[in-house]
CSV table of C-alpha atoms in Angstrom, one decimal:
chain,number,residue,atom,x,y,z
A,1,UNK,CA,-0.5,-4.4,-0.8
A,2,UNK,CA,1.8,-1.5,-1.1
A,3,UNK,CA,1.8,0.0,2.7
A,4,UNK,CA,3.7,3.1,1.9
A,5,UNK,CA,7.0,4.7,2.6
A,6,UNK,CA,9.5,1.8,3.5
A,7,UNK,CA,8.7,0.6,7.1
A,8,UNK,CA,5.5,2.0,7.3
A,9,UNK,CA,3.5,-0.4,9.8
A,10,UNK,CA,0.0,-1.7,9.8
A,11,UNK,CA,-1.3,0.3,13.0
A,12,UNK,CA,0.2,3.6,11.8
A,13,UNK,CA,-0.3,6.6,14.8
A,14,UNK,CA,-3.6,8.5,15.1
A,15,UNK,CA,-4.2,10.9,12.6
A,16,UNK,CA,-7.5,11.1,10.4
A,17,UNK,CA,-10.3,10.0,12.8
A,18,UNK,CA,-12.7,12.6,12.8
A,19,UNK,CA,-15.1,12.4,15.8
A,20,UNK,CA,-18.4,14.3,15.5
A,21,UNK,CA,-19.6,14.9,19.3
A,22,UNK,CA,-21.8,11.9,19.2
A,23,UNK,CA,-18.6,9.1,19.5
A,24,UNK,CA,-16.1,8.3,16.5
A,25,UNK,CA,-17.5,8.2,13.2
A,26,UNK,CA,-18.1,4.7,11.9
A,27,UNK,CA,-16.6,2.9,8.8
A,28,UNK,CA,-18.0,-0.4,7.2
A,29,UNK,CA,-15.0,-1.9,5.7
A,30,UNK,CA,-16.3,-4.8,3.5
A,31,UNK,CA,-13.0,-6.9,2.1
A,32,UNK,CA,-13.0,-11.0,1.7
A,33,UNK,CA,-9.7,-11.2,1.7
A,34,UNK,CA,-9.1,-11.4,5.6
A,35,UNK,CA,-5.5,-10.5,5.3
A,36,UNK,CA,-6.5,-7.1,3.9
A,37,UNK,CA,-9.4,-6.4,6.1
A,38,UNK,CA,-7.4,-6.9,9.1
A,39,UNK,CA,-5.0,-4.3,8.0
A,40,UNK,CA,-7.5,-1.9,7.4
A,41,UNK,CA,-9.7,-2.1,10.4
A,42,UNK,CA,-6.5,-2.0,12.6
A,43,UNK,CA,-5.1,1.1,11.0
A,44,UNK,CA,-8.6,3.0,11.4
A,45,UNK,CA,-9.2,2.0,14.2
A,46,UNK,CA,-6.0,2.8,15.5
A,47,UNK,CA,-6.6,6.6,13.7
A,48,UNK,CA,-9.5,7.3,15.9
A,49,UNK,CA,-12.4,5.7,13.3
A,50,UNK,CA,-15.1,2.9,15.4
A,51,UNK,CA,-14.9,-0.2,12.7
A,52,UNK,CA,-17.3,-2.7,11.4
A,53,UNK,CA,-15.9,-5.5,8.8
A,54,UNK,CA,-17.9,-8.2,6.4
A,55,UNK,CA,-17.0,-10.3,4.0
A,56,UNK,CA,-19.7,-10.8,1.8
A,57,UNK,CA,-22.5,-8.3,0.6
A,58,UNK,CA,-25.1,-10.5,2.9
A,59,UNK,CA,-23.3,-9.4,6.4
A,60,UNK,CA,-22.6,-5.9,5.0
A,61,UNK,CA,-26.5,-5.4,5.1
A,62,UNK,CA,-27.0,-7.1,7.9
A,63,UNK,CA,-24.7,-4.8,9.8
A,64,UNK,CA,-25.4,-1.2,7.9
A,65,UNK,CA,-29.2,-2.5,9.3
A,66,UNK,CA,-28.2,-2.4,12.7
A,67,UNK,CA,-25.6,0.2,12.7
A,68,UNK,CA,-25.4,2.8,10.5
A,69,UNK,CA,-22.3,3.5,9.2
A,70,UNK,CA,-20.6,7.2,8.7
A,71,UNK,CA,-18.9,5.8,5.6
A,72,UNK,CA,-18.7,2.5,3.5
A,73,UNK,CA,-15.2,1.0,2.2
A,74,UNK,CA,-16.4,-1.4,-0.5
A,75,UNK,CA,-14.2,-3.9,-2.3
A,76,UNK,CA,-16.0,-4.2,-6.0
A,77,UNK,CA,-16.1,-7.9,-6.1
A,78,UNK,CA,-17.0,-9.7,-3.5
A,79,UNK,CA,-17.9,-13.9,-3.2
A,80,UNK,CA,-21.6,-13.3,-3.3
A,81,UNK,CA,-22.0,-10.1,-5.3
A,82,UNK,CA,-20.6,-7.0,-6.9
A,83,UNK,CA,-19.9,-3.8,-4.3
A,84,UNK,CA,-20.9,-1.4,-6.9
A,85,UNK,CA,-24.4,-3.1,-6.4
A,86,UNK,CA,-23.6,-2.8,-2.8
A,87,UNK,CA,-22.7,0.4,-2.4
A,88,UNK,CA,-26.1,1.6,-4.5
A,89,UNK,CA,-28.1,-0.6,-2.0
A,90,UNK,CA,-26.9,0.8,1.0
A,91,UNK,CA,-26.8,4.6,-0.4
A,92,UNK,CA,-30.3,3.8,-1.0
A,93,UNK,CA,-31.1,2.9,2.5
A,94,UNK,CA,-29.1,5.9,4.0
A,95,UNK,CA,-28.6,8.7,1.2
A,96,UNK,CA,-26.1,10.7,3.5
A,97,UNK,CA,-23.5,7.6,3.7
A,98,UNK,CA,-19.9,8.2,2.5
A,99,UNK,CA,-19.5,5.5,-0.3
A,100,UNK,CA,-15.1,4.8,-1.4
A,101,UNK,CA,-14.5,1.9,-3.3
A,102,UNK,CA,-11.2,-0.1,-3.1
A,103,UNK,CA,-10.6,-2.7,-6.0
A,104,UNK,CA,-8.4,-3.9,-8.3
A,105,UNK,CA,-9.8,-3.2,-11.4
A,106,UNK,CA,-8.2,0.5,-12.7
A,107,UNK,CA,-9.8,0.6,-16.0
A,108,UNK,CA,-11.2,4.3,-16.9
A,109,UNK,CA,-15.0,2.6,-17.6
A,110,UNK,CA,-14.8,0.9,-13.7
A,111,UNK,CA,-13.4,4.2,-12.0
A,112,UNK,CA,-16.7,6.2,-14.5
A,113,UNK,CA,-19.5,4.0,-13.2
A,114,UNK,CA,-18.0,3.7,-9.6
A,115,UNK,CA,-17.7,7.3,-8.9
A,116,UNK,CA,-21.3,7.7,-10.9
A,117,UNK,CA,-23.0,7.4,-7.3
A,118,UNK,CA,-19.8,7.0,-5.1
A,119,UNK,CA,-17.4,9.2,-3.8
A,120,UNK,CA,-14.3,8.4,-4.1
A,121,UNK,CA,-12.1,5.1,-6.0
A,122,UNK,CA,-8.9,3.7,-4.3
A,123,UNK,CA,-7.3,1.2,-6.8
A,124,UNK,CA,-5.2,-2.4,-5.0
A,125,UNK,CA,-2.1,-2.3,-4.1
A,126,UNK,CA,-3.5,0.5,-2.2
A,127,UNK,CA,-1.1,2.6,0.1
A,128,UNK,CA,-2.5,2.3,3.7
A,129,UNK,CA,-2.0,6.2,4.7
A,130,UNK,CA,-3.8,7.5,1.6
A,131,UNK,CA,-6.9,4.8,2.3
A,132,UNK,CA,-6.7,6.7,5.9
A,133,UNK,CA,-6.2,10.2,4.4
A,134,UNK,CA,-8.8,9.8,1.8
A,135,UNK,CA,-11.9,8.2,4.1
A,136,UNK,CA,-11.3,11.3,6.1
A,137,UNK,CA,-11.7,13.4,3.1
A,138,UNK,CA,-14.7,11.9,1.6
A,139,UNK,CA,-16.4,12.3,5.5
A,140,UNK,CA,-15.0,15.9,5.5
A,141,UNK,CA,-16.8,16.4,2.2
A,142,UNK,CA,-19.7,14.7,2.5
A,143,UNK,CA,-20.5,15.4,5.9
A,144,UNK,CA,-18.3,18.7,6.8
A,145,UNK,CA,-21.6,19.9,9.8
A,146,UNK,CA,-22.3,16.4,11.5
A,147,UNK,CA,-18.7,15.1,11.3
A,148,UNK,CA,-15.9,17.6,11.9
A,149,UNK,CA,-15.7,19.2,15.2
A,150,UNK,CA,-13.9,22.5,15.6
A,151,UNK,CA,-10.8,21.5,18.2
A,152,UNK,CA,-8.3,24.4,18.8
A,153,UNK,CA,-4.6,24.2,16.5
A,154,UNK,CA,-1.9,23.2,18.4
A,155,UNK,CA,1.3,25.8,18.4
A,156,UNK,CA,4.9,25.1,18.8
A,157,UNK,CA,6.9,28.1,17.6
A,158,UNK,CA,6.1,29.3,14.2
A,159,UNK,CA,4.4,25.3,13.7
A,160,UNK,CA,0.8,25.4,14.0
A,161,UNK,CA,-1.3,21.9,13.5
A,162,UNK,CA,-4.9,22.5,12.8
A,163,UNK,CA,-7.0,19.6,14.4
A,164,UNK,CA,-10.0,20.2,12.4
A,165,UNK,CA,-8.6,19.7,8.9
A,166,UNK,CA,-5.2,18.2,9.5
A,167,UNK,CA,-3.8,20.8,8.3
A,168,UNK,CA,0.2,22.3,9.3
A,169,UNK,CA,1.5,25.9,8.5
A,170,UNK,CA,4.8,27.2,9.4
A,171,UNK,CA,6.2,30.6,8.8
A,172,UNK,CA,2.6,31.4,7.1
A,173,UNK,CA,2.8,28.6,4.1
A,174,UNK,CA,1.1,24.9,4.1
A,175,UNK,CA,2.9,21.6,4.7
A,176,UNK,CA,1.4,18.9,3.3
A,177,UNK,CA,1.6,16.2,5.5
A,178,UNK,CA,0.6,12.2,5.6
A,179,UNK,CA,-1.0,10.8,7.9
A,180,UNK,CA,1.6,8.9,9.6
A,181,UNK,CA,3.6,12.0,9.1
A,182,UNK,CA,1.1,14.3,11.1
A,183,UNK,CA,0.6,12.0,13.7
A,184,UNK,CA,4.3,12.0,14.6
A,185,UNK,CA,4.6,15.9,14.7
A,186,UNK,CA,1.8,16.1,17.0
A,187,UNK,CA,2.7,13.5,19.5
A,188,UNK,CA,6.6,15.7,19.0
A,189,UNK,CA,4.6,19.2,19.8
A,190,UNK,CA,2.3,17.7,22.4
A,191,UNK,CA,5.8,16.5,24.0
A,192,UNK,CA,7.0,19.8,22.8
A,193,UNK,CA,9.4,20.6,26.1
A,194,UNK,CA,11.2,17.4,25.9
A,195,UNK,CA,12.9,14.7,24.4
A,196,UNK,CA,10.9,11.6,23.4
A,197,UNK,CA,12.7,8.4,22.9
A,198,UNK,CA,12.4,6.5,20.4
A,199,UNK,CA,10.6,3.6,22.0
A,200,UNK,CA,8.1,5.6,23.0
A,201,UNK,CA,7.4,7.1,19.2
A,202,UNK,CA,7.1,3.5,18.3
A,203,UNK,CA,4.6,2.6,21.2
A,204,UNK,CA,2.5,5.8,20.7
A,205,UNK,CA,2.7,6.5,17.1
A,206,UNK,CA,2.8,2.9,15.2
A,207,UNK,CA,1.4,0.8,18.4
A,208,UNK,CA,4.8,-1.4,18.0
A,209,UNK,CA,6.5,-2.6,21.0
A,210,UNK,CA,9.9,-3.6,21.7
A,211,UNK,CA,11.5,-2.6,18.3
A,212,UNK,CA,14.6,-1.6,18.8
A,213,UNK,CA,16.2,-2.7,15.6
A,214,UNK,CA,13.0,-1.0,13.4
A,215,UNK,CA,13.8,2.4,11.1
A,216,UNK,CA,10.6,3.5,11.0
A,217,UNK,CA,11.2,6.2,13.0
A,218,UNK,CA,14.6,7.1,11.5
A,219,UNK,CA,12.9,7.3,8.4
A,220,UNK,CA,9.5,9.3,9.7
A,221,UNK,CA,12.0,12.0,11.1
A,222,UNK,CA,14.1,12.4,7.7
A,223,UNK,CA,10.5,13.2,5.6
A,224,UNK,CA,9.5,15.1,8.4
A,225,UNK,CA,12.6,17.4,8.4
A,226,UNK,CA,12.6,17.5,4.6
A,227,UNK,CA,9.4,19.0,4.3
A,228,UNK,CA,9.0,21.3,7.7
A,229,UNK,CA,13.0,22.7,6.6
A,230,UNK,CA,11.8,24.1,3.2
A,231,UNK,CA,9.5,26.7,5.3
A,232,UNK,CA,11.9,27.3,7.9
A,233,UNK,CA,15.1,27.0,10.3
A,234,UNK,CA,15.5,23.2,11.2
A,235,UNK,CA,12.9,22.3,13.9
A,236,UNK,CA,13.2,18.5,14.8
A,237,UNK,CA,16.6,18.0,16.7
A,238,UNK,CA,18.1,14.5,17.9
A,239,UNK,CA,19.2,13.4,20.9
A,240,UNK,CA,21.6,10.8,20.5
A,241,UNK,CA,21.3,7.9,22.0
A,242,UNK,CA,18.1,9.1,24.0
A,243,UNK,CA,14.9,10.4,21.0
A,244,UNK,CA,13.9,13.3,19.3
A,245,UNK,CA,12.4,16.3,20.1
A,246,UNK,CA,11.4,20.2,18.7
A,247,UNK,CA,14.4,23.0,18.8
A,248,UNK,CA,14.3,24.2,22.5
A,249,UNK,CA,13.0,21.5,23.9
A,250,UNK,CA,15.0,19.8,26.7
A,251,UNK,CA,15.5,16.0,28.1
């Protein structure tokens, strides 16, 4: 499984949860491969999404029966059936449901008859920040009323981060952020008048602990800066020795 830019952890920082006033919307992940479940229901969870997980098509029913789901991640083949199947069945039984499909099949006939009746297709090795990126699209979507609250953008500067869509705009153009990437400027701006170390980006952003020797950060900050500098002056400064912070800010 391809996890994304190099370092890129399995618990990547909050981003793409979208929470619709009644609690965190839901997502059924349905993977045999425990491995691969694991890393999914870790990264939504840890990106603000509540998370059932089964194995077989048997406990996916079971548990869209007692809890209905927001949105289903369906692997296509499963030990007792095919997710396809699956994901008919359970659109059936709740028509509003947010159906993405994660398998390893890529041929143009499988991607046709998946997206017939589902939303979206996400081929294996998958990269773990689009799988986040994309559920949250689908919900958007599908759901844009009952899902999608309207929270108020967060300003640093010229920097605005909407909360609603995820969306960042500096001097009046669009950045296109991932996931992992948004997460990390708004924990930055929310710390706006300071310098956060760099433990504390790991703690809060990728839920790691006592990393010193890790370059995920390093290597967060350099996409960052290459992408917020084309619309700008240089924003993210470094504190040697001590973290990172926004231009202006102080230790």
């Amino acid at each position: 499984m391809n996890e994304g830019h190099p370092g890129t952890q399995a618990a990547a920082g909050p981003a793409a949860g979208p929470d619709d006033g009644r609690g965190r919307a839901t997502v059924l992940v349905v993977e045999d491969e425990p491995s691969i479940a694991d890393v999914l229901a870790i990264t939504l969870r840890f990106h603000h999404f509540d998370v059932m997980t089964a194995g077989t098509v048997r406990e996916a029913l079971a548990m869209a029966s007692r809890t209905r789901p927001d949105c289903a991640l369906l692997d296509v083949m499963l030990p007792d059936g095919d997710g396809r199947a699956l994901g008919q069945e359970l659109r059936t039984r709740m028509p509003d449901l947010a159906l993405v499909f994660l398998t390893a099949r890529d041929a143009p006939a499988e991607v046709v008859g998946a997206l017939g009746f589902g939303d979206d297709y996400i081929t294996k090795p998958f990269n773990i920040d689009e799988v986040v990126a994309r559920i949250g699209a689908v919900l958007r979507r599908v759901r844009p009323h009952d899902v999608l609250p309207q929270r108020p953008p967060l300003r640093y500067g010229d920097l605005e981060l909407d909360e609603t869509t995820y969306v960042v705009r500096r001097e009046g153009g669009t950045v296109q952020l991932t996931p992992t990437e948004y997460a990390l400027l708004r924990f930055l701006v929310r710390n706006g008048g300071r310098v956060v170390p760099k433990e504390q980006l790991l703690r809060h952003v990728w839920n790691i602990e006592h990393s010193a020797e890790s370059t995920v950060v390093e290597t967060y900050i350099s996409y960052l800066r290459r992408k917020l500098d084309q619309v700008g002056p240089p924003l993210i400064t470094t504190r040697r020795g001590v973290g990172y912070g926004l231009a202006g800010s102080t230790a």
